[in-house]
Amino acid sequence: MMDRNYGETEIKERLSQLSFWEKMEEKQKEYAVSHATVRHYKKGAAIFGSGSVCLGMVFVLKGSIRISLLSEEGREIMLFRLEEGDPCVLSAACVISQITFETHMTADRDCDLLIISSVAFRHLTEENIYVKCFMYELMMERFSSVMWTMQQILFAKFDQRLAGFLLQEYEKTGSLQIRMTQEQVAQQINSAREVV
């Protein structure tokens, strides 16, 4: 992980893409900008997880990350992926008392993340109802993604999950060739490499 050198204007421009931005007072906008940093993570890097310091609100500027649960034995269940333009508040668990489980964030590809520190994000949610609503709406969206994943794991046959994944990748890339290892495909559909 390393901090990227983004200027204040560039950070402000990126933050303005968030739905609550126009509903904030000017001093709140300045506060958010002054407490935001851009960090770069290499593919495979752990961004957030067991024993990590609470990051705050994350906004994916470039690349993609996967959010997962890890068992004590090291088995990973991928809950969902975040792509360019996606925000996430699960890495702000210290701000949201309702989050009682620990998620892990890993860079799927090299990525740049805009992060509003946890202290600043907490302050903004306490001060501005629109930021708080944004946080809860985003949590509900992510919860819906998690429930869909659980439904797939529990009720969909392996061949259906694999076919669905292959179609998604085709729709995303437009290519009939998918350049992934069996291990990577297994990780994406919550299965084992041997099964794939």
Short mmCIF file of N, CA and C in Angstrom, two decimals:
data_model
loop_
_atom_site.label_atom_id
_atom_site.label_comp_id
_atom_site.label_asym_id
_atom_site.label_seq_id
_atom_site.Cartn_x
_atom_site.Cartn_y
_atom_site.Cartn_z
N MET A 1 0.84 -1.17 0.00
CA MET A 1 0.00 0.00 0.00
C MET A 1 0.89 1.24 0.00
N MET A 2 0.50 2.23 -0.80
CA MET A 2 1.20 3.51 -0.75
C MET A 2 0.21 4.61 -1.07
N ASP A 3 0.46 5.78 -0.48
CA ASP A 3 -0.41 6.91 -0.74
C ASP A 3 -0.11 7.48 -2.12
N ARG A 4 -1.17 7.83 -2.84
CA ARG A 4 -1.03 8.47 -4.15
C ARG A 4 -1.09 9.97 -3.93
N ASN A 5 -0.38 10.69 -4.77
CA ASN A 5 -0.32 12.14 -4.63
C ASN A 5 -1.43 12.79 -5.46
N TYR A 6 -2.64 12.82 -4.92
CA TYR A 6 -3.77 13.48 -5.58
C TYR A 6 -3.90 14.87 -4.97
N GLY A 7 -4.15 15.85 -5.80
CA GLY A 7 -4.33 17.20 -5.31
C GLY A 7 -5.72 17.39 -4.70
N GLU A 8 -5.87 18.47 -3.95
CA GLU A 8 -7.14 18.77 -3.29
C GLU A 8 -8.28 18.90 -4.30
N THR A 9 -8.00 19.53 -5.44
CA THR A 9 -9.02 19.72 -6.47
C THR A 9 -9.48 18.38 -7.02
N GLU A 10 -8.53 17.47 -7.25
CA GLU A 10 -8.85 16.15 -7.79
C GLU A 10 -9.67 15.33 -6.79
N ILE A 11 -9.28 15.41 -5.51
CA ILE A 11 -10.03 14.69 -4.47
C ILE A 11 -11.45 15.23 -4.39
N LYS A 12 -11.57 16.56 -4.42
CA LYS A 12 -12.90 17.19 -4.35
C LYS A 12 -13.76 16.75 -5.54
N GLU A 13 -13.15 16.69 -6.71
CA GLU A 13 -13.87 16.27 -7.91
C GLU A 13 -14.40 14.84 -7.77
N ARG A 14 -13.57 13.96 -7.20
CA ARG A 14 -13.99 12.57 -7.01
C ARG A 14 -15.09 12.47 -5.95
N LEU A 15 -14.93 13.19 -4.85
CA LEU A 15 -15.93 13.16 -3.78
C LEU A 15 -17.28 13.71 -4.26
N SER A 16 -17.24 14.61 -5.21
CA SER A 16 -18.48 15.21 -5.71
C SER A 16 -19.35 14.19 -6.44
N GLN A 17 -18.80 13.01 -6.75
CA GLN A 17 -19.58 11.96 -7.40
C GLN A 17 -20.48 11.22 -6.40
N LEU A 18 -20.23 11.39 -5.11
CA LEU A 18 -21.03 10.72 -4.09
C LEU A 18 -22.37 11.44 -3.92
N SER A 19 -23.42 10.67 -3.70
CA SER A 19 -24.79 11.21 -3.71
C SER A 19 -25.04 12.27 -2.65
N PHE A 20 -24.33 12.23 -1.55
CA PHE A 20 -24.59 13.19 -0.47
C PHE A 20 -23.83 14.50 -0.62
N TRP A 21 -22.92 14.58 -1.59
CA TRP A 21 -22.01 15.72 -1.69
C TRP A 21 -22.75 17.06 -1.77
N GLU A 22 -23.73 17.15 -2.64
CA GLU A 22 -24.45 18.42 -2.83
C GLU A 22 -25.31 18.80 -1.63
N LYS A 23 -25.54 17.86 -0.73
CA LYS A 23 -26.38 18.12 0.45
C LYS A 23 -25.54 18.55 1.65
N MET A 24 -24.24 18.71 1.45
CA MET A 24 -23.37 19.12 2.56
C MET A 24 -23.09 20.61 2.50
N GLU A 25 -22.89 21.18 3.68
CA GLU A 25 -22.49 22.59 3.76
C GLU A 25 -21.04 22.70 3.28
N GLU A 26 -20.65 23.91 2.91
CA GLU A 26 -19.30 24.13 2.37
C GLU A 26 -18.22 23.70 3.37
N LYS A 27 -18.41 24.02 4.66
CA LYS A 27 -17.40 23.63 5.66
C LYS A 27 -17.31 22.12 5.81
N GLN A 28 -18.43 21.41 5.62
CA GLN A 28 -18.41 19.95 5.68
C GLN A 28 -17.66 19.37 4.48
N LYS A 29 -17.84 20.00 3.32
CA LYS A 29 -17.11 19.56 2.13
C LYS A 29 -15.61 19.74 2.33
N GLU A 30 -15.23 20.90 2.86
CA GLU A 30 -13.80 21.17 3.11
C GLU A 30 -13.24 20.17 4.11
N TYR A 31 -14.03 19.85 5.13
CA TYR A 31 -13.62 18.89 6.15
C TYR A 31 -13.40 17.51 5.53
N ALA A 32 -14.34 17.09 4.68
CA ALA A 32 -14.23 15.78 4.01
C ALA A 32 -12.98 15.72 3.14
N VAL A 33 -12.74 16.77 2.36
CA VAL A 33 -11.57 16.81 1.48
C VAL A 33 -10.27 16.76 2.29
N SER A 34 -10.22 17.50 3.39
CA SER A 34 -8.99 17.54 4.19
C SER A 34 -8.72 16.23 4.93
N HIS A 35 -9.74 15.39 5.07
CA HIS A 35 -9.57 14.10 5.76
C HIS A 35 -9.65 12.91 4.79
N ALA A 36 -9.43 13.18 3.52
CA ALA A 36 -9.47 12.11 2.51
C ALA A 36 -8.07 11.90 1.94
N THR A 37 -7.74 10.64 1.68
CA THR A 37 -6.47 10.30 1.04
C THR A 37 -6.75 9.29 -0.07
N VAL A 38 -5.82 9.19 -0.99
CA VAL A 38 -5.91 8.18 -2.04
C VAL A 38 -4.75 7.22 -1.83
N ARG A 39 -5.09 5.93 -1.74
CA ARG A 39 -4.07 4.90 -1.53
C ARG A 39 -4.09 3.93 -2.69
N HIS A 40 -2.91 3.46 -3.03
CA HIS A 40 -2.75 2.47 -4.10
C HIS A 40 -2.44 1.11 -3.48
N TYR A 41 -3.12 0.07 -3.95
CA TYR A 41 -2.87 -1.29 -3.49
C TYR A 41 -2.58 -2.17 -4.71
N LYS A 42 -1.57 -3.01 -4.57
CA LYS A 42 -1.22 -3.96 -5.64
C LYS A 42 -2.18 -5.14 -5.60
N LYS A 43 -2.35 -5.78 -6.74
CA LYS A 43 -3.19 -6.97 -6.84
C LYS A 43 -2.80 -7.98 -5.76
N GLY A 44 -3.81 -8.49 -5.04
CA GLY A 44 -3.58 -9.48 -4.01
C GLY A 44 -3.32 -8.91 -2.62
N ALA A 45 -3.14 -7.59 -2.53
CA ALA A 45 -2.85 -6.97 -1.23
C ALA A 45 -4.08 -6.97 -0.34
N ALA A 46 -3.85 -7.20 0.95
CA ALA A 46 -4.92 -7.12 1.94
C ALA A 46 -5.16 -5.64 2.24
N ILE A 47 -6.39 -5.19 2.07
CA ILE A 47 -6.73 -3.79 2.28
C ILE A 47 -7.29 -3.60 3.69
N PHE A 48 -8.14 -4.52 4.08
CA PHE A 48 -8.80 -4.42 5.38
C PHE A 48 -9.16 -5.81 5.85
N GLY A 49 -9.03 -6.06 7.13
CA GLY A 49 -9.40 -7.38 7.64
C GLY A 49 -9.04 -7.54 9.09
N SER A 50 -8.86 -8.77 9.48
CA SER A 50 -8.60 -9.15 10.86
C SER A 50 -7.46 -8.32 11.46
N GLY A 51 -7.78 -7.60 12.52
CA GLY A 51 -6.77 -6.81 13.21
C GLY A 51 -6.42 -5.49 12.53
N SER A 52 -7.09 -5.17 11.42
CA SER A 52 -6.81 -3.92 10.71
C SER A 52 -7.37 -2.72 11.47
N VAL A 53 -6.72 -1.61 11.28
CA VAL A 53 -7.25 -0.36 11.80
C VAL A 53 -8.45 0.02 10.96
N CYS A 54 -9.49 0.54 11.59
CA CYS A 54 -10.70 0.96 10.89
C CYS A 54 -10.32 2.00 9.82
N LEU A 55 -10.62 1.71 8.56
CA LEU A 55 -10.22 2.59 7.46
C LEU A 55 -11.11 3.83 7.34
N GLY A 56 -12.40 3.60 7.28
CA GLY A 56 -13.35 4.67 6.98
C GLY A 56 -14.13 4.31 5.73
N MET A 57 -14.70 5.31 5.09
CA MET A 57 -15.46 5.05 3.87
C MET A 57 -14.51 4.95 2.69
N VAL A 58 -14.70 3.91 1.87
CA VAL A 58 -13.83 3.64 0.73
C VAL A 58 -14.60 3.89 -0.56
N PHE A 59 -13.94 4.53 -1.54
CA PHE A 59 -14.52 4.79 -2.85
C PHE A 59 -13.49 4.30 -3.88
N VAL A 60 -13.87 3.33 -4.72
CA VAL A 60 -12.94 2.74 -5.68
C VAL A 60 -12.78 3.68 -6.88
N LEU A 61 -11.57 4.20 -7.05
CA LEU A 61 -11.28 5.09 -8.18
C LEU A 61 -10.82 4.29 -9.40
N LYS A 62 -10.07 3.21 -9.13
CA LYS A 62 -9.52 2.40 -10.22
C LYS A 62 -9.32 0.99 -9.70
N GLY A 63 -9.55 0.00 -10.56
CA GLY A 63 -9.33 -1.39 -10.18
C GLY A 63 -10.57 -2.03 -9.59
N SER A 64 -10.37 -3.13 -8.86
CA SER A 64 -11.48 -3.79 -8.19
C SER A 64 -11.00 -4.49 -6.93
N ILE A 65 -11.92 -4.63 -5.99
CA ILE A 65 -11.60 -5.32 -4.74
C ILE A 65 -12.71 -6.31 -4.43
N ARG A 66 -12.35 -7.35 -3.69
CA ARG A 66 -13.37 -8.31 -3.29
C ARG A 66 -13.54 -8.26 -1.78
N ILE A 67 -14.77 -8.41 -1.36
CA ILE A 67 -15.11 -8.41 0.05
C ILE A 67 -15.48 -9.84 0.41
N SER A 68 -14.88 -10.37 1.47
CA SER A 68 -15.13 -11.76 1.81
C SER A 68 -15.12 -11.98 3.31
N LEU A 69 -15.58 -13.17 3.68
CA LEU A 69 -15.48 -13.66 5.06
C LEU A 69 -14.43 -14.76 5.05
N LEU A 70 -13.64 -14.84 6.12
CA LEU A 70 -12.64 -15.90 6.24
C LEU A 70 -12.95 -16.74 7.46
N SER A 71 -12.89 -18.06 7.28
CA SER A 71 -13.08 -18.96 8.42
C SER A 71 -11.76 -19.07 9.18
N GLU A 72 -11.81 -19.66 10.37
CA GLU A 72 -10.59 -19.86 11.15
C GLU A 72 -9.61 -20.77 10.42
N GLU A 73 -10.13 -21.66 9.56
CA GLU A 73 -9.27 -22.57 8.80
C GLU A 73 -8.72 -21.90 7.54
N GLY A 74 -9.13 -20.67 7.26
CA GLY A 74 -8.64 -19.96 6.08
C GLY A 74 -9.52 -20.08 4.85
N ARG A 75 -10.68 -20.73 4.98
CA ARG A 75 -11.62 -20.83 3.85
C ARG A 75 -12.26 -19.48 3.62
N GLU A 76 -12.30 -19.07 2.37
CA GLU A 76 -12.83 -17.75 2.03
C GLU A 76 -14.18 -17.88 1.32
N ILE A 77 -15.12 -17.05 1.74
CA ILE A 77 -16.40 -16.94 1.03
C ILE A 77 -16.48 -15.51 0.52
N MET A 78 -16.45 -15.38 -0.81
CA MET A 78 -16.54 -14.04 -1.39
C MET A 78 -17.99 -13.57 -1.33
N LEU A 79 -18.18 -12.39 -0.73
CA LEU A 79 -19.53 -11.84 -0.59
C LEU A 79 -19.93 -11.01 -1.80
N PHE A 80 -19.05 -10.15 -2.25
CA PHE A 80 -19.29 -9.32 -3.43
C PHE A 80 -18.00 -8.64 -3.85
N ARG A 81 -18.04 -8.05 -5.05
CA ARG A 81 -16.90 -7.31 -5.58
C ARG A 81 -17.28 -5.85 -5.72
N LEU A 82 -16.29 -4.99 -5.58
CA LEU A 82 -16.46 -3.57 -5.84
C LEU A 82 -15.61 -3.20 -7.05
N GLU A 83 -16.22 -2.47 -7.95
CA GLU A 83 -15.53 -2.04 -9.17
C GLU A 83 -15.36 -0.52 -9.13
N GLU A 84 -14.72 0.00 -10.16
CA GLU A 84 -14.50 1.45 -10.27
C GLU A 84 -15.82 2.21 -10.10
N GLY A 85 -15.82 3.21 -9.21
CA GLY A 85 -17.00 4.03 -8.97
C GLY A 85 -17.88 3.54 -7.83
N ASP A 86 -17.53 2.39 -7.23
CA ASP A 86 -18.33 1.85 -6.13
C ASP A 86 -17.81 2.35 -4.78
N PRO A 87 -18.72 2.81 -3.92
CA PRO A 87 -18.34 3.15 -2.54
C PRO A 87 -18.62 1.97 -1.62
N CYS A 88 -17.99 1.96 -0.44
CA CYS A 88 -18.24 0.91 0.55
C CYS A 88 -18.01 1.47 1.95
N VAL A 89 -18.89 1.08 2.88
CA VAL A 89 -18.75 1.54 4.26
C VAL A 89 -18.41 0.38 5.22
N LEU A 90 -18.28 -0.85 4.71
CA LEU A 90 -17.97 -1.98 5.59
C LEU A 90 -16.59 -1.83 6.23
N SER A 91 -15.71 -1.08 5.60
CA SER A 91 -14.39 -0.84 6.18
C SER A 91 -14.44 0.27 7.23
N ALA A 92 -15.64 0.78 7.48
CA ALA A 92 -15.85 1.78 8.53
C ALA A 92 -16.64 1.15 9.68
N ALA A 93 -16.37 -0.12 9.95
CA ALA A 93 -17.12 -0.86 10.97
C ALA A 93 -17.07 -0.19 12.33
N CYS A 94 -15.99 0.50 12.62
CA CYS A 94 -15.89 1.17 13.93
C CYS A 94 -16.87 2.33 14.02
N VAL A 95 -17.34 2.83 12.90
CA VAL A 95 -18.31 3.92 12.87
C VAL A 95 -19.73 3.37 12.98
N ILE A 96 -19.94 2.17 12.44
CA ILE A 96 -21.27 1.60 12.36
C ILE A 96 -21.41 0.47 13.38
N SER A 97 -22.03 0.78 14.50
CA SER A 97 -22.11 -0.19 15.60
C SER A 97 -22.92 -1.43 15.22
N GLN A 98 -23.76 -1.32 14.20
CA GLN A 98 -24.61 -2.46 13.80
C GLN A 98 -23.82 -3.56 13.09
N ILE A 99 -22.61 -3.27 12.63
CA ILE A 99 -21.80 -4.29 11.96
C ILE A 99 -21.10 -5.10 13.03
N THR A 100 -21.49 -6.36 13.17
CA THR A 100 -20.93 -7.22 14.22
C THR A 100 -20.12 -8.38 13.65
N PHE A 101 -19.84 -8.35 12.36
CA PHE A 101 -19.03 -9.40 11.74
C PHE A 101 -17.83 -8.74 11.08
N GLU A 102 -16.80 -9.52 10.86
CA GLU A 102 -15.56 -8.99 10.30
C GLU A 102 -15.41 -9.39 8.84
N THR A 103 -15.29 -8.43 7.98
CA THR A 103 -15.09 -8.71 6.56
C THR A 103 -13.62 -8.46 6.21
N HIS A 104 -13.23 -9.01 5.08
CA HIS A 104 -11.88 -8.82 4.57
C HIS A 104 -11.97 -8.22 3.18
N MET A 105 -11.12 -7.24 2.91
CA MET A 105 -11.06 -6.61 1.59
C MET A 105 -9.69 -6.91 0.99
N THR A 106 -9.71 -7.40 -0.26
CA THR A 106 -8.48 -7.75 -0.96
C THR A 106 -8.53 -7.15 -2.35
N ALA A 107 -7.40 -6.64 -2.80
CA ALA A 107 -7.32 -6.07 -4.16
C ALA A 107 -7.37 -7.20 -5.18
N ASP A 108 -8.41 -7.23 -6.01
CA ASP A 108 -8.52 -8.20 -7.11
C ASP A 108 -7.59 -7.81 -8.25
N ARG A 109 -7.49 -6.51 -8.48
CA ARG A 109 -6.56 -5.94 -9.46
C ARG A 109 -5.88 -4.75 -8.78
N ASP A 110 -4.79 -4.26 -9.34
CA ASP A 110 -4.19 -3.04 -8.80
C ASP A 110 -5.29 -1.99 -8.68
N CYS A 111 -5.33 -1.29 -7.57
CA CYS A 111 -6.42 -0.33 -7.41
C CYS A 111 -6.00 0.92 -6.66
N ASP A 112 -6.70 2.00 -6.93
CA ASP A 112 -6.59 3.25 -6.20
C ASP A 112 -7.90 3.46 -5.45
N LEU A 113 -7.80 3.69 -4.15
CA LEU A 113 -8.99 3.89 -3.32
C LEU A 113 -8.94 5.26 -2.66
N LEU A 114 -10.03 5.97 -2.77
CA LEU A 114 -10.21 7.24 -2.07
C LEU A 114 -10.83 6.88 -0.72
N ILE A 115 -10.18 7.28 0.36
CA ILE A 115 -10.63 6.90 1.70
C ILE A 115 -10.88 8.14 2.54
N ILE A 116 -12.12 8.26 3.06
CA ILE A 116 -12.42 9.29 4.05
C ILE A 116 -12.19 8.62 5.40
N SER A 117 -11.30 9.17 6.21
CA SER A 117 -10.92 8.53 7.47
C SER A 117 -12.14 8.22 8.33
N SER A 118 -12.02 7.20 9.17
CA SER A 118 -13.14 6.78 10.02
C SER A 118 -13.60 7.89 10.96
N VAL A 119 -12.65 8.64 11.51
CA VAL A 119 -13.01 9.75 12.41
C VAL A 119 -13.83 10.80 11.67
N ALA A 120 -13.36 11.15 10.47
CA ALA A 120 -14.06 12.17 9.68
C ALA A 120 -15.42 11.65 9.22
N PHE A 121 -15.49 10.38 8.81
CA PHE A 121 -16.76 9.83 8.34
C PHE A 121 -17.77 9.78 9.48
N ARG A 122 -17.32 9.39 10.67
CA ARG A 122 -18.21 9.39 11.85
C ARG A 122 -18.74 10.81 12.10
N HIS A 123 -17.84 11.78 12.06
CA HIS A 123 -18.22 13.18 12.30
C HIS A 123 -19.27 13.63 11.27
N LEU A 124 -19.05 13.29 10.00
CA LEU A 124 -19.99 13.69 8.95
C LEU A 124 -21.35 13.02 9.11
N THR A 125 -21.37 11.73 9.51
CA THR A 125 -22.66 11.05 9.70
C THR A 125 -23.43 11.62 10.88
N GLU A 126 -22.71 12.10 11.89
CA GLU A 126 -23.38 12.70 13.06
C GLU A 126 -23.90 14.10 12.75
N GLU A 127 -23.21 14.78 11.84
CA GLU A 127 -23.55 16.17 11.52
C GLU A 127 -24.55 16.33 10.39
N ASN A 128 -24.57 15.36 9.47
CA ASN A 128 -25.37 15.52 8.25
C ASN A 128 -26.24 14.29 8.00
N ILE A 129 -27.53 14.49 8.04
CA ILE A 129 -28.49 13.38 7.88
C ILE A 129 -28.36 12.71 6.51
N TYR A 130 -27.95 13.46 5.49
CA TYR A 130 -27.81 12.89 4.14
C TYR A 130 -26.63 11.91 4.08
N VAL A 131 -25.57 12.20 4.80
CA VAL A 131 -24.42 11.29 4.86
C VAL A 131 -24.84 10.02 5.61
N LYS A 132 -25.59 10.20 6.70
CA LYS A 132 -26.07 9.05 7.47
C LYS A 132 -27.00 8.18 6.62
N CYS A 133 -27.91 8.80 5.88
CA CYS A 133 -28.82 8.05 4.99
C CYS A 133 -28.03 7.31 3.93
N PHE A 134 -27.03 7.96 3.34
CA PHE A 134 -26.16 7.33 2.35
C PHE A 134 -25.53 6.07 2.94
N MET A 135 -25.02 6.19 4.17
CA MET A 135 -24.36 5.06 4.82
C MET A 135 -25.33 3.89 4.99
N TYR A 136 -26.55 4.17 5.48
CA TYR A 136 -27.51 3.09 5.71
C TYR A 136 -28.04 2.49 4.40
N GLU A 137 -28.24 3.32 3.39
CA GLU A 137 -28.68 2.81 2.09
C GLU A 137 -27.61 1.89 1.49
N LEU A 138 -26.36 2.31 1.61
CA LEU A 138 -25.26 1.51 1.08
C LEU A 138 -25.15 0.19 1.84
N MET A 139 -25.33 0.25 3.15
CA MET A 139 -25.31 -0.99 3.94
C MET A 139 -26.41 -1.95 3.48
N MET A 140 -27.59 -1.42 3.18
CA MET A 140 -28.69 -2.27 2.72
C MET A 140 -28.38 -2.89 1.35
N GLU A 141 -27.78 -2.11 0.46
CA GLU A 141 -27.38 -2.64 -0.85
C GLU A 141 -26.39 -3.79 -0.69
N ARG A 142 -25.39 -3.59 0.17
CA ARG A 142 -24.38 -4.62 0.40
C ARG A 142 -25.00 -5.84 1.06
N PHE A 143 -25.93 -5.61 1.99
CA PHE A 143 -26.62 -6.73 2.66
C PHE A 143 -27.38 -7.55 1.62
N SER A 144 -28.01 -6.88 0.68
CA SER A 144 -28.73 -7.56 -0.39
C SER A 144 -27.76 -8.42 -1.22
N SER A 145 -26.58 -7.89 -1.52
CA SER A 145 -25.56 -8.65 -2.26
C SER A 145 -25.12 -9.88 -1.48
N VAL A 146 -24.95 -9.72 -0.18
CA VAL A 146 -24.53 -10.83 0.67
C VAL A 146 -25.61 -11.91 0.69
N MET A 147 -26.87 -11.50 0.79
CA MET A 147 -27.96 -12.48 0.82
C MET A 147 -28.06 -13.22 -0.51
N TRP A 148 -27.83 -12.53 -1.63
CA TRP A 148 -27.83 -13.19 -2.94
C TRP A 148 -26.72 -14.24 -2.99
N THR A 149 -25.52 -13.87 -2.49
CA THR A 149 -24.39 -14.81 -2.47
C THR A 149 -24.74 -16.04 -1.63
N MET A 150 -25.31 -15.82 -0.46
CA MET A 150 -25.68 -16.94 0.41
C MET A 150 -26.72 -17.84 -0.27
N GLN A 151 -27.66 -17.22 -0.95
CA GLN A 151 -28.69 -17.97 -1.67
C GLN A 151 -28.03 -18.85 -2.75
N GLN A 152 -27.06 -18.30 -3.46
CA GLN A 152 -26.35 -19.06 -4.49
C GLN A 152 -25.60 -20.24 -3.89
N ILE A 153 -24.88 -19.99 -2.80
CA ILE A 153 -24.10 -21.04 -2.16
C ILE A 153 -25.01 -22.15 -1.64
N LEU A 154 -26.10 -21.77 -1.03
CA LEU A 154 -26.97 -22.76 -0.38
C LEU A 154 -27.90 -23.49 -1.35
N PHE A 155 -28.38 -22.80 -2.39
CA PHE A 155 -29.45 -23.38 -3.19
C PHE A 155 -29.13 -23.63 -4.67
N ALA A 156 -28.11 -22.97 -5.21
CA ALA A 156 -27.80 -23.16 -6.63
C ALA A 156 -26.77 -24.27 -6.80
N LYS A 157 -26.97 -25.11 -7.81
CA LYS A 157 -26.02 -26.17 -8.11
C LYS A 157 -24.73 -25.55 -8.65
N PHE A 158 -23.65 -26.28 -8.50
CA PHE A 158 -22.35 -25.78 -8.94
C PHE A 158 -22.35 -25.37 -10.40
N ASP A 159 -22.92 -26.21 -11.29
CA ASP A 159 -22.88 -25.89 -12.72
C ASP A 159 -23.65 -24.61 -13.02
N GLN A 160 -24.71 -24.32 -12.26
CA GLN A 160 -25.46 -23.08 -12.45
C GLN A 160 -24.61 -21.88 -12.02
N ARG A 161 -23.91 -22.02 -10.90
CA ARG A 161 -23.06 -20.92 -10.42
C ARG A 161 -21.92 -20.65 -11.39
N LEU A 162 -21.33 -21.73 -11.91
CA LEU A 162 -20.23 -21.58 -12.86
C LEU A 162 -20.72 -20.93 -14.16
N ALA A 163 -21.85 -21.40 -14.67
CA ALA A 163 -22.41 -20.82 -15.91
C ALA A 163 -22.74 -19.34 -15.71
N GLY A 164 -23.33 -19.01 -14.58
CA GLY A 164 -23.66 -17.61 -14.28
C GLY A 164 -22.41 -16.74 -14.23
N PHE A 165 -21.35 -17.25 -13.60
CA PHE A 165 -20.09 -16.50 -13.52
C PHE A 165 -19.49 -16.28 -14.91
N LEU A 166 -19.48 -17.35 -15.73
CA LEU A 166 -18.90 -17.24 -17.08
C LEU A 166 -19.67 -16.22 -17.92
N LEU A 167 -21.00 -16.23 -17.81
CA LEU A 167 -21.81 -15.25 -18.54
C LEU A 167 -21.53 -13.83 -18.06
N GLN A 168 -21.40 -13.64 -16.74
CA GLN A 168 -21.08 -12.32 -16.19
C GLN A 168 -19.75 -11.81 -16.73
N GLU A 169 -18.75 -12.68 -16.73
CA GLU A 169 -17.44 -12.28 -17.23
C GLU A 169 -17.50 -11.92 -18.71
N TYR A 170 -18.27 -12.68 -19.48
CA TYR A 170 -18.42 -12.37 -20.90
C TYR A 170 -19.08 -11.01 -21.08
N GLU A 171 -20.15 -10.75 -20.31
CA GLU A 171 -20.85 -9.46 -20.41
C GLU A 171 -19.95 -8.31 -20.01
N LYS A 172 -19.08 -8.55 -19.04
CA LYS A 172 -18.19 -7.50 -18.55
C LYS A 172 -17.07 -7.21 -19.53
N THR A 173 -16.48 -8.28 -20.10
CA THR A 173 -15.29 -8.10 -20.95
C THR A 173 -15.60 -8.13 -22.45
N GLY A 174 -16.70 -8.80 -22.84
CA GLY A 174 -17.01 -8.95 -24.25
C GLY A 174 -16.13 -9.97 -24.95
N SER A 175 -15.36 -10.71 -24.18
CA SER A 175 -14.44 -11.69 -24.75
C SER A 175 -14.89 -13.11 -24.41
N LEU A 176 -14.70 -14.03 -25.38
CA LEU A 176 -15.02 -15.43 -25.13
C LEU A 176 -13.92 -16.12 -24.33
N GLN A 177 -12.77 -15.49 -24.20
CA GLN A 177 -11.67 -16.05 -23.42
C GLN A 177 -11.63 -15.39 -22.05
N ILE A 178 -11.57 -16.21 -21.03
CA ILE A 178 -11.45 -15.71 -19.66
C ILE A 178 -10.09 -16.15 -19.14
N ARG A 179 -9.26 -15.19 -18.84
CA ARG A 179 -7.89 -15.48 -18.41
C ARG A 179 -7.82 -15.49 -16.88
N MET A 180 -8.18 -16.64 -16.33
CA MET A 180 -8.13 -16.85 -14.89
C MET A 180 -7.69 -18.29 -14.62
N THR A 181 -7.08 -18.48 -13.48
CA THR A 181 -6.73 -19.84 -13.09
C THR A 181 -7.97 -20.52 -12.51
N GLN A 182 -7.91 -21.83 -12.39
CA GLN A 182 -9.02 -22.56 -11.77
C GLN A 182 -9.23 -22.08 -10.33
N GLU A 183 -8.14 -21.78 -9.66
CA GLU A 183 -8.21 -21.28 -8.28
C GLU A 183 -8.97 -19.95 -8.22
N GLN A 184 -8.67 -19.06 -9.15
CA GLN A 184 -9.34 -17.76 -9.18
C GLN A 184 -10.83 -17.91 -9.47
N VAL A 185 -11.19 -18.78 -10.41
CA VAL A 185 -12.60 -19.02 -10.72
C VAL A 185 -13.29 -19.59 -9.48
N ALA A 186 -12.65 -20.55 -8.82
CA ALA A 186 -13.22 -21.16 -7.61
C ALA A 186 -13.47 -20.10 -6.55
N GLN A 187 -12.54 -19.19 -6.41
CA GLN A 187 -12.67 -18.11 -5.43
C GLN A 187 -13.88 -17.23 -5.75
N GLN A 188 -14.09 -16.94 -7.02
CA GLN A 188 -15.19 -16.07 -7.42
C GLN A 188 -16.55 -16.70 -7.22
N ILE A 189 -16.63 -18.04 -7.30
CA ILE A 189 -17.95 -18.69 -7.18
C ILE A 189 -18.07 -19.50 -5.89
N ASN A 190 -17.13 -19.27 -4.95
CA ASN A 190 -17.16 -19.90 -3.64
C ASN A 190 -17.21 -21.43 -3.74
N SER A 191 -16.20 -21.96 -4.43
CA SER A 191 -16.08 -23.39 -4.58
C SER A 191 -14.62 -23.77 -4.40
N ALA A 192 -14.28 -25.01 -4.69
CA ALA A 192 -12.90 -25.47 -4.59
C ALA A 192 -12.31 -25.63 -5.98
N ARG A 193 -10.99 -25.46 -6.09
CA ARG A 193 -10.31 -25.57 -7.38
C ARG A 193 -10.57 -26.92 -8.02
N GLU A 194 -10.55 -27.98 -7.20
CA GLU A 194 -10.76 -29.34 -7.72
C GLU A 194 -12.14 -29.47 -8.38
N VAL A 195 -13.14 -28.82 -7.81
CA VAL A 195 -14.49 -28.89 -8.37
C VAL A 195 -14.53 -28.16 -9.71
N VAL A 196 -13.90 -27.00 -9.78
CA VAL A 196 -13.85 -26.24 -11.03
C VAL A 196 -13.14 -27.05 -12.09
#
